Amino acid sequence: MAEASRWHRGGSSKLNMHYRRDAEITITLEELLLYFIFLINLCILTFGMANPHMYYLNKVMSSLFLDTSIPNDERTNFKSIQSITDFWKFMEGPLLEGLYWDSWYNSQQLYSLRNSSRIYYENILLGVPRVRQLKVRNNTCKVYPAFQSLMNECYDKYTSENEDVSDFGLKSNTEWKYSTSAANAPWHWGFVGVYRDGGYIFTLSKSKSKTKTKFIDLRLNSWITRGTRVVFIDFSVYNANVNLFCIIRLVAEFPATGGILTSWQFYSVKLLRYISYYDYFIASCEIIFCIFLFVFTTQEIKRINEFKADYFKSIWNWLELLLLLLCFLTVSFYAHCNMQTFLFLGRLLKSTEKYADFYFLAHWHVYYNNIIAITTFFAWIKIFKFISFNKTMSQLSSTLSRCMKDIVGFAIMFFIIFFAYAQLGFLVFGSQVDDFSTFQNSIFAQFRIVLGDFNFAGIQQANWILGPIYFITFIFFVLFVLLNMFLAIINDTYSEVKADYSIGRKPDFELGKIIKKNYQNVLEKLRLKKAQSDEVKIKTTGDLAEQARKRSFDEDEIQRAEKMKKWKERLEKKYYSTETEDDYQPVTQQEFRELFLYAVELEKELHYISLKLNQVMRKLLY
């Protein structure tokens, strides 16, 4: 009786395991369906925010203000400005002509201007443009004593400590007096410095002639001095046809080395979000997104309470937490952007005679776009959690997990050599080649060399001895040796994993087969597909006696036995055939691995048969 109860407990345990496996499959399919709906909603939400007109609006504005040549010099535009003289020519030429459109192409006034300029006739200039500069004080650096007789002034690079805040020049208007920056104004990251808001500011006039007179007056009175380090030109336009704001910033940096470095920013953003019916549809998707976020958060909290510390042992759970964190950041950025727009947009549009600072709003919208883009990326990556139940994807994930230690060791060796070459390139070519001008540029330049994008002529011209030596040795060690070692690690591990799967190892369940099986069951229930009769099933299996014999085993045991039989026949034919020669044949590493795995499987089968025999004997005895 004790033995019978023990066998009864073993049978019930097997049934419980089978039930738990079916429950796990059901839960996984439900999670996949729910997550698929969430991903579709997220894609609709993100693509609904992106407007193809953003690119065209930026392109139109950049071609007008960046590519238009200055008068009497077709080779010079804002991109190619090199001197202060060229800068003032741009201000009085392309900038002035681009900002003030007061008539149609045939000199006729087609519409009522209402004291406003319409760039390209479709884009309303909001408020008036603003020009501001930041300066540094004199004697912020030291001159070597031998050169003090030749130079008694020294202007260092821009920092907040070196900034000049004193009045200069005519000291009459605001452009000659320092204005403090706003507390919430973002800083600007330029080529040679990081600049804060504020400085010496003047706003342009609504009149084109008054603005031109102002430019001439500033140029004649030397508004730009040796201490000037950067000049910003800020203005914003609105296109009602596509409901987009374009915030434009043109930047001219005056480094301590002399000359001018120009840069620009064009941000097309949708500040007025809910106008059309499609906008309200996107708003409904945003509400659904918040509901999904609440559901996923509660699920993860329950799992953490259930599994405790074991929850953090799975990489997919860490990905789930990261995705939830990004979703919460997305919601917070979205709420902040809408709040700032609600508070400041009406105030900015109210006054047309002052500068409308939309750069602050555009800055936060760019951050919001970046965070939602990263969220969408990791949302797509999470699909691998469900695809990993597929045999092929399971092999790939097993390959990566098994060779992770080898990859980490390889990565240490790779980056030691890579950074050594990066520092060599920076020190040797940094003063002459733009790709190696900084250590960061040198690192990215070497990645481009690996991809086949390199400037060998510039390297050779910078140093005709070390240049070719650097290039040839870098290509040999990094491209030919290290990268091939990396591929060899992946390839060898994948071969081992594939050999394991070939002898019967497989995932707990394959998602594709489960979905196909459920699909067939639904068709049978809907009577769209007739259920297969018992006679057809028996005929497909062969002999009735064999069918009855197999009913005492489950499907996994039968498949494993059949696969073992085929594998045994193949190995016997290969190693025990009478047609083989008596000469000694060396055994390869792959053949040895197959024979070893075959021996292991034989041992497992013998142990399994022994257990079955013991079960039969116990049933006969008791």
Tab-separated table of N, CA, C and O in Angstrom, residues 36-86:
chain	number	residue	atom	x	y	z
A	36	PHE	N	1.570	42.840	-27.663
A	36	PHE	CA	1.449	43.185	-29.075
A	36	PHE	C	0.511	44.376	-29.260
A	36	PHE	O	0.780	45.283	-30.061
A	37	ILE	N	-0.592	44.402	-28.519
A	37	ILE	CA	-1.514	45.546	-28.587
A	37	ILE	C	-0.818	46.810	-28.075
A	37	ILE	O	-0.963	47.903	-28.645
A	38	PHE	N	-0.067	46.664	-26.979
A	38	PHE	CA	0.678	47.818	-26.436
A	38	PHE	C	1.686	48.356	-27.450
A	38	PHE	O	1.820	49.575	-27.613
A	39	LEU	N	2.387	47.466	-28.145
A	39	LEU	CA	3.396	47.895	-29.106
A	39	LEU	C	2.759	48.606	-30.298
A	39	LEU	O	3.289	49.604	-30.788
A	40	ILE	N	1.617	48.102	-30.763
A	40	ILE	CA	0.907	48.781	-31.854
A	40	ILE	C	0.475	50.177	-31.418
A	40	ILE	O	0.629	51.158	-32.160
A	41	ASN	N	-0.052	50.285	-30.211
A	41	ASN	CA	-0.469	51.590	-29.696
A	41	ASN	C	0.714	52.544	-29.580
A	41	ASN	O	0.609	53.741	-29.930
A	42	LEU	N	1.863	52.038	-29.107
A	42	LEU	CA	3.053	52.883	-28.981
A	42	LEU	C	3.549	53.353	-30.345
A	42	LEU	O	3.958	54.509	-30.499
A	43	CYS	N	3.513	52.484	-31.344
A	43	CYS	CA	3.954	52.868	-32.690
A	43	CYS	C	3.039	53.924	-33.290
A	43	CYS	O	3.491	54.886	-33.915
A	44	ILE	N	1.726	53.757	-33.100
A	44	ILE	CA	0.787	54.775	-33.585
A	44	ILE	C	1.051	56.103	-32.887
A	44	ILE	O	1.032	57.181	-33.511
A	45	LEU	N	1.327	56.038	-31.600
A	45	LEU	CA	1.581	57.260	-30.828
A	45	LEU	C	2.842	57.976	-31.307
A	45	LEU	O	2.850	59.194	-31.497
A	46	THR	N	3.914	57.216	-31.519
A	46	THR	CA	5.184	57.841	-31.909
A	46	THR	C	5.150	58.340	-33.347
A	46	THR	O	5.609	59.444	-33.639
A	47	PHE	N	4.605	57.541	-34.252
A	47	PHE	CA	4.542	57.985	-35.643
A	47	PHE	C	3.530	59.109	-35.831
A	47	PHE	O	3.646	59.895	-36.773
A	48	GLY	N	2.532	59.168	-34.950
A	48	GLY	CA	1.596	60.284	-35.032
A	48	GLY	C	2.222	61.604	-34.629
A	48	GLY	O	1.785	62.677	-35.065
A	49	MET	N	3.265	61.543	-33.797
A	49	MET	CA	3.976	62.767	-33.418
A	49	MET	C	4.884	63.266	-34.527
A	49	MET	O	5.119	64.459	-34.671
A	50	ALA	N	5.439	62.325	-35.311
A	50	ALA	CA	6.374	62.711	-36.370
A	50	ALA	C	5.597	63.182	-37.592
A	50	ALA	O	4.660	62.526	-38.041
A	51	ASN	N	6.006	64.312	-38.102
A	51	ASN	CA	5.357	64.898	-39.272
A	51	ASN	C	6.390	65.034	-40.382
A	51	ASN	O	7.446	65.636	-40.175
A	52	PRO	N	6.140	64.468	-41.579
A	52	PRO	CA	7.133	64.599	-42.661
A	52	PRO	C	7.391	66.038	-43.068
A	52	PRO	O	8.446	66.351	-43.644
A	53	HIS	N	6.449	66.934	-42.762
A	53	HIS	CA	6.651	68.347	-43.096
A	53	HIS	C	7.734	68.985	-42.230
A	53	HIS	O	8.236	70.064	-42.576
A	54	MET	N	8.086	68.363	-41.101
A	54	MET	CA	9.156	68.903	-40.263
A	54	MET	C	10.466	68.982	-41.037
A	54	MET	O	11.187	69.980	-40.965
A	55	TYR	N	10.779	67.914	-41.755
A	55	TYR	CA	12.028	67.900	-42.518
A	55	TYR	C	12.016	68.964	-43.607
A	55	TYR	O	13.005	69.698	-43.790
A	56	TYR	N	10.907	69.086	-44.333
A	56	TYR	CA	10.857	70.050	-45.431
A	56	TYR	C	10.892	71.488	-44.921
A	56	TYR	O	11.509	72.354	-45.550
A	57	LEU	N	10.260	71.726	-43.765
A	57	LEU	CA	10.308	73.077	-43.201
A	57	LEU	C	11.734	73.426	-42.772
A	57	LEU	O	12.218	74.539	-43.030
A	58	ASN	N	12.424	72.494	-42.133
A	58	ASN	CA	13.820	72.731	-41.764
A	58	ASN	C	14.697	72.936	-42.992
A	58	ASN	O	15.602	73.780	-42.992
A	59	LYS	N	14.446	72.150	-44.032
A	59	LYS	CA	15.256	72.259	-45.245
A	59	LYS	C	15.059	73.606	-45.926
A	59	LYS	O	16.021	74.237	-46.390
A	60	VAL	N	13.812	74.069	-45.980
A	60	VAL	CA	13.534	75.367	-46.611
A	60	VAL	C	14.206	76.491	-45.842
A	60	VAL	O	14.850	77.384	-46.432
A	61	MET	N	14.091	76.471	-44.510
A	61	MET	CA	14.683	77.535	-43.712
A	61	MET	C	16.214	77.500	-43.755
A	61	MET	O	16.868	78.551	-43.821
A	62	SER	N	16.793	76.316	-43.726
A	62	SER	CA	18.256	76.232	-43.768
A	62	SER	C	18.806	76.680	-45.120
A	62	SER	O	19.848	77.335	-45.182
A	63	SER	N	18.117	76.347	-46.202
A	63	SER	CA	18.602	76.791	-47.513
A	63	SER	C	18.528	78.305	-47.648
A	63	SER	O	19.376	78.920	-48.305
A	64	LEU	N	17.538	78.933	-47.009
A	64	LEU	CA	17.403	80.383	-47.096
A	64	LEU	C	18.483	81.112	-46.308
A	64	LEU	O	19.100	82.064	-46.805
A	65	PHE	N	18.751	80.664	-45.083
A	65	PHE	CA	19.660	81.410	-44.222
A	65	PHE	C	21.090	80.872	-44.217
A	65	PHE	O	22.003	81.590	-43.807
A	66	LEU	N	21.292	79.644	-44.647
A	66	LEU	CA	22.637	79.076	-44.625
A	66	LEU	C	23.308	79.060	-45.990
A	66	LEU	O	24.522	79.217	-46.084
A	67	ASP	N	22.535	78.847	-47.052
A	67	ASP	CA	23.124	78.669	-48.381
A	67	ASP	C	23.104	79.918	-49.247
A	67	ASP	O	23.707	79.925	-50.317
A	68	THR	N	22.393	80.952	-48.814
A	68	THR	CA	22.351	82.194	-49.597
A	68	THR	C	23.683	82.928	-49.482
A	68	THR	O	24.181	83.164	-48.375
A	69	SER	N	24.269	83.284	-50.602
A	69	SER	CA	25.587	83.940	-50.628
A	69	SER	C	25.467	85.404	-50.236
A	69	SER	O	24.431	86.056	-50.442
A	70	ILE	N	26.551	85.939	-49.682
A	70	ILE	CA	26.589	87.360	-49.329
A	70	ILE	C	26.779	88.176	-50.606
A	70	ILE	O	27.263	87.653	-51.619
A	71	PRO	N	26.398	89.422	-50.614
A	71	PRO	CA	26.507	90.234	-51.836
A	71	PRO	C	27.952	90.328	-52.336
A	71	PRO	O	28.904	90.420	-51.559
A	72	ASN	N	28.097	90.250	-53.652
A	72	ASN	CA	29.374	90.405	-54.361
A	72	ASN	C	30.384	89.297	-54.028
A	72	ASN	O	31.580	89.476	-54.290
A	73	ASP	N	29.907	88.219	-53.466
A	73	ASP	CA	30.818	87.095	-53.174
A	73	ASP	C	29.990	85.817	-53.132
A	73	ASP	O	29.453	85.437	-52.091
A	74	GLU	N	29.884	85.150	-54.263
A	74	GLU	CA	29.036	83.962	-54.367
A	74	GLU	C	29.625	82.762	-53.633
A	74	GLU	O	28.918	81.794	-53.378
A	75	ARG	N	30.889	82.782	-53.282
A	75	ARG	CA	31.510	81.647	-52.617
A	75	ARG	C	31.347	81.678	-51.096
A	75	ARG	O	31.670	80.705	-50.427
A	76	THR	N	30.841	82.799	-50.554
A	76	THR	CA	30.752	82.937	-49.101
A	76	THR	C	29.293	82.992	-48.670
A	76	THR	O	28.508	83.793	-49.183
A	77	ASN	N	28.916	82.129	-47.755
A	77	ASN	CA	27.612	82.159	-47.103
A	77	ASN	C	27.824	81.975	-45.613
A	77	ASN	O	28.963	82.035	-45.128
A	78	PHE	N	26.741	81.757	-44.867
A	78	PHE	CA	26.884	81.650	-43.419
A	78	PHE	C	27.769	80.472	-43.026
A	78	PHE	O	28.511	80.535	-42.047
A	79	LYS	N	27.711	79.380	-43.783
A	79	LYS	CA	28.510	78.204	-43.458
A	79	LYS	C	30.004	78.455	-43.607
A	79	LYS	O	30.809	77.838	-42.912
A	80	SER	N	30.362	79.343	-44.533
A	80	SER	CA	31.778	79.543	-44.845
A	80	SER	C	32.322	80.883	-44.362
A	80	SER	O	33.353	81.350	-44.848
A	81	ILE	N	31.643	81.536	-43.408
A	81	ILE	CA	32.141	82.802	-42.858
A	81	ILE	C	33.468	82.556	-42.141
A	81	ILE	O	33.605	81.615	-41.354
A	82	GLN	N	34.444	83.427	-42.396
A	82	GLN	CA	35.769	83.266	-41.807
A	82	GLN	C	36.268	84.482	-41.047
A	82	GLN	O	37.242	84.391	-40.318
A	83	SER	N	35.617	85.621	-41.228
A	83	SER	CA	36.109	86.851	-40.590
A	83	SER	C	34.929	87.683	-40.106
A	83	SER	O	33.770	87.446	-40.473
A	84	ILE	N	35.247	88.681	-39.273
A	84	ILE	CA	34.210	89.578	-38.760
A	84	ILE	C	33.598	90.390	-39.901
A	84	ILE	O	32.393	90.669	-39.903
A	85	THR	N	34.386	90.730	-40.900
A	85	THR	CA	33.855	91.468	-42.049
A	85	THR	C	32.800	90.638	-42.784
A	85	THR	O	31.732	91.150	-43.148
A	86	ASP	N	33.092	89.369	-43.002
A	86	ASP	CA	32.104	88.491	-43.644
A	86	ASP	C	30.854	88.348	-42.785
A	86	ASP	O	29.737	88.246	-43.318
